[in-house]
Coordinates of C-alpha atoms in Angstrom, one line a residue:
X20 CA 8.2 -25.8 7.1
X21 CA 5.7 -23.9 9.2
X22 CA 4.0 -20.2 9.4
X23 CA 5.7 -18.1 11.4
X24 CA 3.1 -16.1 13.8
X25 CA 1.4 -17.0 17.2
X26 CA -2.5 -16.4 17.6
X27 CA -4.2 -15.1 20.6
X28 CA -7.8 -13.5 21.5
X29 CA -8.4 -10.2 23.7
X30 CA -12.2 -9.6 23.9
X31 CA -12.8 -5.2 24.0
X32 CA -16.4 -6.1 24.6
X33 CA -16.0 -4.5 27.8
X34 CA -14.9 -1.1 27.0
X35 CA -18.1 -0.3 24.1
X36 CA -20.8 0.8 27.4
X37 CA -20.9 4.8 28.2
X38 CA -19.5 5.5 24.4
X39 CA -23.0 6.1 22.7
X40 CA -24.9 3.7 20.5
X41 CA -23.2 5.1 17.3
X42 CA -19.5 5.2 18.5
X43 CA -20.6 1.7 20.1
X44 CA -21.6 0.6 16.9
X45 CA -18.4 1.8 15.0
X46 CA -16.3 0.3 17.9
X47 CA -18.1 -3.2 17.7
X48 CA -17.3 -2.9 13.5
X49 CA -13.9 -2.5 14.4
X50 CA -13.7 -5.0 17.0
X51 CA -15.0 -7.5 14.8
X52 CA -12.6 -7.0 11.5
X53 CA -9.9 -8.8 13.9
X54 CA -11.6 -11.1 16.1
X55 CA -8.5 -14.0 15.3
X56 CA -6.3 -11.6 15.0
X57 CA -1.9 -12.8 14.9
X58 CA 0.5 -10.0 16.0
X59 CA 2.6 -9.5 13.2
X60 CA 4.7 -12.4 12.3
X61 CA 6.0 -11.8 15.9
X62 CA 8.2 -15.2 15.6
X63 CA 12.1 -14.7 16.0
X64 CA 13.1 -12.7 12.9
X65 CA 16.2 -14.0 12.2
X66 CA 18.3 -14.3 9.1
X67 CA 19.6 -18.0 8.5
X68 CA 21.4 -17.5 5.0
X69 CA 20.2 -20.1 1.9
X70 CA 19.3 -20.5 -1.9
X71 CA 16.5 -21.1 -4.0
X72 CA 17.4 -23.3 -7.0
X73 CA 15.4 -24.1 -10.3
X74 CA 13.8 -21.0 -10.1
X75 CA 12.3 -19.0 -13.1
X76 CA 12.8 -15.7 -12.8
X77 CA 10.2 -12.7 -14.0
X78 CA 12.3 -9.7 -15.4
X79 CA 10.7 -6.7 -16.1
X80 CA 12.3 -3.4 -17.1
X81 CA 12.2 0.4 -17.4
X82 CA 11.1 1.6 -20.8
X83 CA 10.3 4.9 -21.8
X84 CA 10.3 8.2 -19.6
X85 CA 7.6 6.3 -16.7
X86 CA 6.5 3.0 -17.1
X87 CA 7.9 -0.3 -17.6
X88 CA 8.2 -1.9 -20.8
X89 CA 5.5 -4.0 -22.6
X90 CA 7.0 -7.1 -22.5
X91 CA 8.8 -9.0 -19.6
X92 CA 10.6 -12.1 -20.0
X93 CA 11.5 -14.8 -18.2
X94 CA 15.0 -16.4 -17.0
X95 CA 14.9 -20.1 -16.9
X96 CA 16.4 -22.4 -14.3
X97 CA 18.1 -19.7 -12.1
X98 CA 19.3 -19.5 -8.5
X99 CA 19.2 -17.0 -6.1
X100 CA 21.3 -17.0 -2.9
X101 CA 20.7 -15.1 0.0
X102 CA 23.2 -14.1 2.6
X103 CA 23.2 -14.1 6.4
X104 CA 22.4 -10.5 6.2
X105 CA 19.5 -10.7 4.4
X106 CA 20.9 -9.4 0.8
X107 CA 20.7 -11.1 -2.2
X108 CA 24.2 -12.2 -2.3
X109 CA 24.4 -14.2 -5.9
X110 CA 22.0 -14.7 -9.1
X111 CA 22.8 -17.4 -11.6
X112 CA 21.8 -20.1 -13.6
X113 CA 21.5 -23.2 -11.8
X114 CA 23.6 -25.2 -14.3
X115 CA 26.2 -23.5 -13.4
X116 CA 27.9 -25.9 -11.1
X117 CA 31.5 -23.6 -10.1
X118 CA 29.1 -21.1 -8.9
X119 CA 26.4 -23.7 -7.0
X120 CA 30.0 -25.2 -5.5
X121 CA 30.8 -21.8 -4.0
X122 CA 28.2 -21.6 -2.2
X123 CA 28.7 -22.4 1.8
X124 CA 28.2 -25.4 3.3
X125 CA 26.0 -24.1 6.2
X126 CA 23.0 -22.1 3.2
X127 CA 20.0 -24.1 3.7
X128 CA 19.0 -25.4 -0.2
X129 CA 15.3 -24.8 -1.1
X130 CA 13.9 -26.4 -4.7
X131 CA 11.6 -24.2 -6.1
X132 CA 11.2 -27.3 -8.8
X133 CA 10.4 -25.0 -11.9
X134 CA 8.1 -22.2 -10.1
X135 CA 8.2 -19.1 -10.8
X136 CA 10.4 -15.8 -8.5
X137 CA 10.0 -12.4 -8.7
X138 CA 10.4 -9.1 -6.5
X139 CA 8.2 -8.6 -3.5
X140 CA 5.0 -6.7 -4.3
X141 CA 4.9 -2.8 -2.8
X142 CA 1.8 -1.3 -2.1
X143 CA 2.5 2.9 -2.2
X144 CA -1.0 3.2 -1.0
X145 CA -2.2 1.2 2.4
X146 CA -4.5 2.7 5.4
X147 CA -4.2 0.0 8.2
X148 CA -7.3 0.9 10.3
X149 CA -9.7 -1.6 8.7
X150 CA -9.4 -5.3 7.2
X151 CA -11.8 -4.2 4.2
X152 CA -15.4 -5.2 5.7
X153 CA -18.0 -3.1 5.1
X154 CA -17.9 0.2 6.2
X155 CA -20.1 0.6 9.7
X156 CA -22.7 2.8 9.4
X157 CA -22.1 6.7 10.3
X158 CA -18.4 6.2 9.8
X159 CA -18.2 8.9 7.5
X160 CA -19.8 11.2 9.4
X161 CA -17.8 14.0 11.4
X162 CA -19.3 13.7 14.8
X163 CA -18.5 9.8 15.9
X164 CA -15.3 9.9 14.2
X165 CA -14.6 12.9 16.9
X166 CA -16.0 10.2 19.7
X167 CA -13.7 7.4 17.8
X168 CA -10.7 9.7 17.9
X169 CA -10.9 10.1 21.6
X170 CA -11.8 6.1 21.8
X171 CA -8.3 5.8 20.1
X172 CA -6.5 7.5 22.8
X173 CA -7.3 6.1 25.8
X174 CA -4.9 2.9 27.0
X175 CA -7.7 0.2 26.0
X176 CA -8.0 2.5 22.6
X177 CA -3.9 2.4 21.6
X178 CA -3.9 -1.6 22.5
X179 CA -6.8 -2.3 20.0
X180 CA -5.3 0.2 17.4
X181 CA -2.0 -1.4 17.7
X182 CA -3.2 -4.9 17.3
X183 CA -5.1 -4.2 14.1
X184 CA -2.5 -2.5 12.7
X185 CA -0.2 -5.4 13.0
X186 CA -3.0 -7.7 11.9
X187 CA -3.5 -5.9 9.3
X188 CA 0.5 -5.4 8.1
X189 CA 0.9 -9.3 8.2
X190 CA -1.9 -9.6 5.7
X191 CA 0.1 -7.3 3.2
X192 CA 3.1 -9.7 4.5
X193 CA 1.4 -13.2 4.0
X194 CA -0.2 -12.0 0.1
X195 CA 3.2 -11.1 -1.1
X196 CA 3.7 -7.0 -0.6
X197 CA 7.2 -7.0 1.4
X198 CA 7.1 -3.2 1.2
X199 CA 4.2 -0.7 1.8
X200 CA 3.9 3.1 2.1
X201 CA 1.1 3.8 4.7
X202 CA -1.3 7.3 4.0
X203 CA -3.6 8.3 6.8
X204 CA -3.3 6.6 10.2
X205 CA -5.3 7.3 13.3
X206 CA -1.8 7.8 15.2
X207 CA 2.2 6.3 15.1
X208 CA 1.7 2.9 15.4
X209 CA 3.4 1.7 12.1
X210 CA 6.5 4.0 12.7
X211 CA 6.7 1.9 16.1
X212 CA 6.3 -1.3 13.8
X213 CA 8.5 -0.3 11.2
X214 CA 11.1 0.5 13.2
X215 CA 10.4 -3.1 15.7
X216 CA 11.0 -4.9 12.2
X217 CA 14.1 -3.1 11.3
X218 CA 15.6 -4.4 15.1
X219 CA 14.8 -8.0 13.9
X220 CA 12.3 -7.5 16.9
X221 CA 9.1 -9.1 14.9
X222 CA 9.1 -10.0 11.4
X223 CA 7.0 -7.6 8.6
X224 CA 7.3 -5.7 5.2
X225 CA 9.3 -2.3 5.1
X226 CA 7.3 0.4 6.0
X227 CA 6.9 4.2 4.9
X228 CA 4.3 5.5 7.8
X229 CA 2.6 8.5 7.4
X230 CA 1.1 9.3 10.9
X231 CA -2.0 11.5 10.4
X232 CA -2.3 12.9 7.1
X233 CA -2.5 17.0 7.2
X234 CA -5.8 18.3 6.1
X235 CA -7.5 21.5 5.9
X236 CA -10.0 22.8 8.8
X237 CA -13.0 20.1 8.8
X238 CA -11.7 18.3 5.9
X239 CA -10.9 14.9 4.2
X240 CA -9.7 12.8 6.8
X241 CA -10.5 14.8 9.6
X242 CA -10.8 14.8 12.6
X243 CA -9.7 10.9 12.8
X244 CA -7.3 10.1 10.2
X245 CA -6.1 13.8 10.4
X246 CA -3.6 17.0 11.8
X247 CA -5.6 20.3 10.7
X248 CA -3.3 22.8 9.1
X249 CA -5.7 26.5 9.4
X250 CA -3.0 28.6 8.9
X251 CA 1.0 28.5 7.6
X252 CA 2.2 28.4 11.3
X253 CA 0.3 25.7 12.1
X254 CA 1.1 23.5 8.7
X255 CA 5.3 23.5 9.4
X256 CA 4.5 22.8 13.4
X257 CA 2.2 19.8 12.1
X258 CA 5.1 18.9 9.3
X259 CA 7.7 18.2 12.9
X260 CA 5.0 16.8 14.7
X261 CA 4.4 13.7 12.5
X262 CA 8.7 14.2 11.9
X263 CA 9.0 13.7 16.1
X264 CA 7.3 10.9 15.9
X265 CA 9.0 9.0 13.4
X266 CA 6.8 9.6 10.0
X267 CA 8.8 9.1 6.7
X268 CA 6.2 9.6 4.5
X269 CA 3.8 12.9 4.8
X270 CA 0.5 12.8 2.9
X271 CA -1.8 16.0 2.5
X272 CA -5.6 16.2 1.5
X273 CA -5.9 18.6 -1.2
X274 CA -9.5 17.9 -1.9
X275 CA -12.5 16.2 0.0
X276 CA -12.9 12.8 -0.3
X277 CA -15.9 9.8 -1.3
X278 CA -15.9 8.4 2.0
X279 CA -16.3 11.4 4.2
X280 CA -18.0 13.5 2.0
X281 CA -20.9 15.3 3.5
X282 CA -21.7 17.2 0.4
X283 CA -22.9 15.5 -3.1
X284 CA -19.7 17.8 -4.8
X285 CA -17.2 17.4 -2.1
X286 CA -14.8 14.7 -3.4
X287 CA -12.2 16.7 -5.7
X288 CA -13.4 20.1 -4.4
X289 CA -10.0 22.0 -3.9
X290 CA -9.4 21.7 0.3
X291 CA -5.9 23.4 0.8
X292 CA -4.4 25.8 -0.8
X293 CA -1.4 25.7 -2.4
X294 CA 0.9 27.6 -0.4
X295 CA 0.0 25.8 2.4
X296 CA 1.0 22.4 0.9
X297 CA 4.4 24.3 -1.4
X298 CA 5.4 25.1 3.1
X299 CA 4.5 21.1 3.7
X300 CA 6.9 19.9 0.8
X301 CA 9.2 22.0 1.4
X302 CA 9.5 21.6 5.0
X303 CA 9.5 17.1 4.4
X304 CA 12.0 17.7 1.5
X305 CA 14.4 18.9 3.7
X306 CA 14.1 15.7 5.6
X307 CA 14.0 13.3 2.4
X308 CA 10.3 12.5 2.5
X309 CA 8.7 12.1 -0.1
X310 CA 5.2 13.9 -0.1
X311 CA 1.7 12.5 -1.3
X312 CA -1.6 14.2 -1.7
X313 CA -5.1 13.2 -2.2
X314 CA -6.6 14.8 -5.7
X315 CA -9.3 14.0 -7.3
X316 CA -10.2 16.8 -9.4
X317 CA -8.2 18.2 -12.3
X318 CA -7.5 21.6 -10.5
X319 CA -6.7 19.9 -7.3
X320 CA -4.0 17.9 -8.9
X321 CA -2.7 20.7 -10.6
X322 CA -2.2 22.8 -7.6
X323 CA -0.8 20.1 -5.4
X324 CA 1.7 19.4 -8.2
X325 CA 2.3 23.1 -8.7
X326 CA 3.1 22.8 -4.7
X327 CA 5.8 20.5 -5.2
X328 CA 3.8 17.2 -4.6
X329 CA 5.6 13.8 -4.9
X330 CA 2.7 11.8 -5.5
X331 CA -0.9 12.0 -6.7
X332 CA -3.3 9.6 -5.2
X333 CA -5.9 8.7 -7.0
X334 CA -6.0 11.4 -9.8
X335 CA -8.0 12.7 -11.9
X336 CA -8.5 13.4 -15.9
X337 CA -5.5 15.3 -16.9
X338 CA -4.8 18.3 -19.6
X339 CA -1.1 19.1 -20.8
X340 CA -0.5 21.5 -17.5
X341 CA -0.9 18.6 -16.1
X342 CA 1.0 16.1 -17.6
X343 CA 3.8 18.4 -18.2
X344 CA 3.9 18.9 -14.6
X345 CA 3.9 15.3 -13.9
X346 CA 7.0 15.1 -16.3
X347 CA 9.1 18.0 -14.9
X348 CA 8.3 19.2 -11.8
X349 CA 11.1 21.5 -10.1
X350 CA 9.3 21.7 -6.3
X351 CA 9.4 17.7 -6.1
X352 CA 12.0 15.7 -4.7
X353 CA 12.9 13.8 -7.3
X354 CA 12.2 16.2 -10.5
X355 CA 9.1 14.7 -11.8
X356 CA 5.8 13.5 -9.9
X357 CA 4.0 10.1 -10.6
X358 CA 0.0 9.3 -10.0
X359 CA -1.2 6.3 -7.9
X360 CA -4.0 5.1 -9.2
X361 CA -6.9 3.1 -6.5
X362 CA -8.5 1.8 -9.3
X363 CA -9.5 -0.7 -6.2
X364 CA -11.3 1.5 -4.3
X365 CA -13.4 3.5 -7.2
X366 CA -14.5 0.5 -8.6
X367 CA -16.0 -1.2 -5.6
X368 CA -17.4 2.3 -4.8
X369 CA -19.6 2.5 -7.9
X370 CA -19.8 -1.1 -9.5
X371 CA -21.0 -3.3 -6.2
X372 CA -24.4 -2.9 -4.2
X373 CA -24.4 0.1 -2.1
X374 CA -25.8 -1.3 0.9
X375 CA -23.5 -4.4 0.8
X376 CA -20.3 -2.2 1.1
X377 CA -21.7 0.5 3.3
X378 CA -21.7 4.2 1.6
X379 CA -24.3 6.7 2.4
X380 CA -26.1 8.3 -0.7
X381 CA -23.9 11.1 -1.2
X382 CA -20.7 9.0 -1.1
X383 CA -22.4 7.0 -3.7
X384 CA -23.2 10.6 -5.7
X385 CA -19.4 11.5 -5.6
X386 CA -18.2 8.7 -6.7
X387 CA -19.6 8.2 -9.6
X388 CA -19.4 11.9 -10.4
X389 CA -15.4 11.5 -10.4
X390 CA -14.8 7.8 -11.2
X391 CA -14.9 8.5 -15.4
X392 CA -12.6 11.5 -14.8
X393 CA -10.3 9.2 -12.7
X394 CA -10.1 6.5 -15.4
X395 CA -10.3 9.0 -18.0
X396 CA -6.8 10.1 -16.5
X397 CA -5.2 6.6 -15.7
X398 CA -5.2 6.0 -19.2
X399 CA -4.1 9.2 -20.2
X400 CA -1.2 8.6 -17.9
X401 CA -0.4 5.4 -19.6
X402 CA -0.6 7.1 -22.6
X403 CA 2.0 9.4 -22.0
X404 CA 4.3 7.0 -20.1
X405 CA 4.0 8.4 -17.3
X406 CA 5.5 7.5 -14.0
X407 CA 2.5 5.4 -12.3
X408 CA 2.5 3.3 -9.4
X409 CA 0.1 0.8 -7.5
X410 CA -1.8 1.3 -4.7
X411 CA -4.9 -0.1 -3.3
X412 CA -6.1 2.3 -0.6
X413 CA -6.5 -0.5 1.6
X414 CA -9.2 -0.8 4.3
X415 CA -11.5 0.9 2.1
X416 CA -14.8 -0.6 2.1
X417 CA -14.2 -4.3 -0.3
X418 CA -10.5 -3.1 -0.8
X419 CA -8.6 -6.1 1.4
X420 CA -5.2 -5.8 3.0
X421 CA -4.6 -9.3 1.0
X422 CA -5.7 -8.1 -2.9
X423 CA -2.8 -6.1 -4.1
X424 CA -2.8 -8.5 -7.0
X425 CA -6.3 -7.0 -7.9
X426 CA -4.9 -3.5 -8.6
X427 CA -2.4 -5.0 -10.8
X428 CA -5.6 -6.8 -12.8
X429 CA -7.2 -3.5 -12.8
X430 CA -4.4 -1.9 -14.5
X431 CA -4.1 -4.2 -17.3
X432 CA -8.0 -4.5 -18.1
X433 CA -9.0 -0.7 -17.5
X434 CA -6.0 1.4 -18.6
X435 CA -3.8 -0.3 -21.0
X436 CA -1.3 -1.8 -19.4
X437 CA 0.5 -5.0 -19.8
X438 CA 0.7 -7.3 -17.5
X439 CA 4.7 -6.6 -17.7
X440 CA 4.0 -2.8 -17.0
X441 CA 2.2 -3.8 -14.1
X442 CA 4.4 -5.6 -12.0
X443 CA 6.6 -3.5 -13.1
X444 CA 5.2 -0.6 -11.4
X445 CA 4.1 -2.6 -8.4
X446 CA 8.2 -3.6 -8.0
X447 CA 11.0 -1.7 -9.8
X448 CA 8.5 1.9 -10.6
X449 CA 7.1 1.8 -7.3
X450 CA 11.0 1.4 -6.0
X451 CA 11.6 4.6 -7.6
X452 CA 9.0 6.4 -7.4
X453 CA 9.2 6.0 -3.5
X454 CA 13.2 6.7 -3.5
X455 CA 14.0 3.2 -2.3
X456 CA 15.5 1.8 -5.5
X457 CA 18.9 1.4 -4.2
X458 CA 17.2 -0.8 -1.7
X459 CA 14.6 -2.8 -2.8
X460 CA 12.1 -3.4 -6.0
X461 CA 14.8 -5.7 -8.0
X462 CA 16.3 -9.2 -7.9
X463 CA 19.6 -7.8 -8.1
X464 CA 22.9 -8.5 -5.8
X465 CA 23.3 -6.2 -3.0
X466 CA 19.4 -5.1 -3.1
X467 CA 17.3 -6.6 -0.1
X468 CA 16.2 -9.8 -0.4
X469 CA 12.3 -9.2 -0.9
X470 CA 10.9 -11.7 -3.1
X471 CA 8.0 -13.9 -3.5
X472 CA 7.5 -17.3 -5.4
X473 CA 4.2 -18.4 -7.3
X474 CA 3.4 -21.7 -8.8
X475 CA 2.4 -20.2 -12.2
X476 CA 3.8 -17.4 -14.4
X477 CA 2.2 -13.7 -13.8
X478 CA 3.1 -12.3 -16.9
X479 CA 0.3 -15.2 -18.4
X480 CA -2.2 -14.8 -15.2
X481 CA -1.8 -12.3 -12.5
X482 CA -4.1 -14.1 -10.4
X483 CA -1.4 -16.5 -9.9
X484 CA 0.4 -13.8 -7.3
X485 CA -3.2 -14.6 -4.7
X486 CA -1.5 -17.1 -3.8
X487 CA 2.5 -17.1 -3.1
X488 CA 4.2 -20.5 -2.6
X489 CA 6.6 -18.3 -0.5
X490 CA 7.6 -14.8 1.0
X491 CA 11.0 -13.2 1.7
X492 CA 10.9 -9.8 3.3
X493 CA 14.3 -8.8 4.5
X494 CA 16.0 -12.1 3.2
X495 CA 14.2 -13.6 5.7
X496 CA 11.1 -16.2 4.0
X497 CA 7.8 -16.9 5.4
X498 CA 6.9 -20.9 4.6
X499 CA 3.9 -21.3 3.4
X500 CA 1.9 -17.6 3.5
X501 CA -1.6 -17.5 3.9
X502 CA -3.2 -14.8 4.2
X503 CA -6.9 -14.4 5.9
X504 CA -9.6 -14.5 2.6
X505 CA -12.6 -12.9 3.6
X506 CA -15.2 -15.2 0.7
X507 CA -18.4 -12.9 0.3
X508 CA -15.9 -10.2 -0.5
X509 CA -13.7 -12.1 -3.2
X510 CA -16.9 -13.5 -4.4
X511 CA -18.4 -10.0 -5.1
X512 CA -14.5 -8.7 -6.5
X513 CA -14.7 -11.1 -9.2
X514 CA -17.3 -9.6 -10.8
X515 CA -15.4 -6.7 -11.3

């Protein structure tokens, strides 16, 4: 069995003179977070039907209103056939020898010999632009991420973009996430990805791509992760813009951020207004998007929800306006909204040495001045069964494109959940919450057959999903997945 993938090297050295000693700077950062860098999986994606045998298999299900239920369980010495078109096409107990008879002659057989199979992992919350490295210096400031936006639009600009971002998508790939929902990115590269691995063109997850995110004037995001919205008019044109070029998933900034803040009250400070994001919703609704927004302040997620938001990212502390919104909400698509926590991101941001992940001073200031309001209201959330989700807010500084399994630890060990609750929200809840249920999330027949396969149990040790024995995505499995560790930063995430 081998990796699927080929390597290659490109040196951008050449293209840093005449771009300023600061953009230069940011340029080199980027250049070196993929200096090994694989395209993404871009081996021959096809599907060659077979079945995994002996295979114990995690079950976790829906409990009350939101989240999953406390306990999982396990079934014991199951099999799970997958068909030529890349569906899960049988579950049953291997010592059931009619049904292992029935099975054609031409499925490959694969032993899992008593490990352990459960859904593919989704990550709801993923920004491909950076591996997780330190932040380089300046990056949150406005003026060279105007000179990195142009950078990114030049022909020498796109190539680079588009080979991190593939880089980057086979790292989710290779830890185990087979789906992710992407939520700020510098242009359209993973709608050109996504729709490449639906062909069978390269091999990858499933992908929900955002394109920019839509901001206010000057705000969170902007100008490089971001379409400015100043006016109504200009908020539906930027709604078809990222619909032309192939976003299904739309994500607005309804408050300043930690990274970009430029202000020591910025992150959670109300950015758009809320008719401006009820025109967004309404206008991606039509189309069947689901819509995110950035909140980190109680009134922030209170008037994105009032505007019909799907999704919360990152949250805040909550009061029973907000929770009842978060239960029923009429402007959604679905009828209710669920929060995303990043616990991820906030916890690198005000638990590890400043200088060794790379925040200015008044990043530092804002997030520690929202970080006890954003716990405060993750385990308010759990408390009221909410509908919660994982998300890591990947290429944040110390959040890795490989470490989904750490936002699962997080949830158990600062909100209250159960290890059971947590998958489950990482698989089935994050399934639903993203409308893709009747696709994916589940080991059930018919569903896609996304799946991983770890040598221990999860529901006894998370940690056990760092290191899958194997990957499906699309029914088709990636032998022996190994994503790219970066040491200094798992050494300094364990403290956590």
């Amino acid at each position: 069995m081998t990796e699927n993938g080929t390597s290659g090297r490109r040196s951008a050295s050449h293209m840093l003179s005449g771009l300023g000693s600061t953009a230069s700077g940011i340029i080199g950062s980027l250049r070196a977070r993929f200096p090994e860098c694989k395209p993404a999986c871009r081996a021959s994606a096809e599907h060659v039907p077979f079945a995994i045998h002996h295979a114990n298999i995690i079950r976790t299900r829906k409990g009350i209103d939101g989240l999953g239920m406390k306990e999982g369980s396990v079934d014991n010495d199951m099999s799970v056939v997958i068909s030529e078109d890349g569906t899960i096409k049988a579950v049953f107990p291997s010592s059931d020898t009619a049904r292992m008879k029935k099975i054609p002659a031409g499925y490959r057989s694969i032993d899992a010999q008593g490990r352990y199979i459960m859904p593919g992992l989704i990550n709801a919350h993923v920004h491909v632009f950076g591996s997780g490295r330190r932040l380089s210096s300046n990056m949150g400031d406005k003026g060279p991420q105007k000179t990195l936006k142009h950078f990114t639009t030049t022909v020498l600009g796109r190539a680079m973009i588009r080979r991190l971002t593939r880089y980057n998508i086979r790292q989710q790939l290779l830890s185990g996430v087979t789906t992710v929902r992407t939520l700020g990115d510098i242009a359209y590269d993973l709608a050109d990805l996504r729709d490449d691995i639906q062909d069978g063109t390269v091999m990858g997850p499933r992908i929900l791509a955002s394109g920019p995110l839509l901001s206010a004037p000057g705000g969170h995001g902007a100008p490089l992760i971001a379409l400015e919205c100043p006016d109504e008019e200009s908020a539906l044109a930027n709604v078809h813009i990222l619909l032309d070029n192939g976003a299904n998933a739309v994500k607005i900034a309804a408050t300043g951020g930690v990274i970009d803040s430029q202000e020591a009250d910025e992150a959670g400070r109300p950015q758009m207004s809320e008719s401006l994001m009820r025109i967004i919703c309404t206008e991606a609704h039509k189309a069947g998007i689901i819509v995110a927004a950035h909140a980190q302040s109680l009134e922030g997620v209170k008037t994105a929800l009032r505007a019909g938001v799907d999704t919360i990212e990152h949250g805040s502390d909550l009061d029973k306006e907000a929770v009842a919104l978060f239960r029923h909400n009429p402007g959604s698509l679905k009828g209710y909204s669920a929060l995303i926590p990043t616990l991820s991101t906030i916890l690198a941001m005000v638990s590890l040495d400043q200088d060794k992940i790379g925040i200015n001073d008044t990043a530092r200031a804002n997030a520690e001045r929202i970080a006890e309001h954003m716990l405060a209201g993750y385990r308010e959330a759990v408390a009221k069964n909410l509908h919660i989700g994982v998300g890591t807010d990947a290429a944040m500084p110390y959040v890795t494109q490989y470490n989904t399994w750490r936002e699962l630890d997080f949830l158990v060990r600062y909100t209250g959940m159960t290890a059971a609750q947590a998958i489950y929200a990482a698989t089935a809840g994050n399934a639903e919450i993203l409308n893709i249920s009747d696709v994916t999330g589940s080991l059930d027949e018919g569903l896609s057959a996304d799946l991983l396969v770890t040598e221990g149990n999860p529901l006894e040790n998370l940690r056990t999903l760092n290191n899958p024995s194997l990957v499906v995505t699309h029914g088709i499995p990636v032998w022996r997945p190994h994503a790219r560790h970066i040491a200094e930063i798992d050494e300094e995430l364990d403290t956590l």
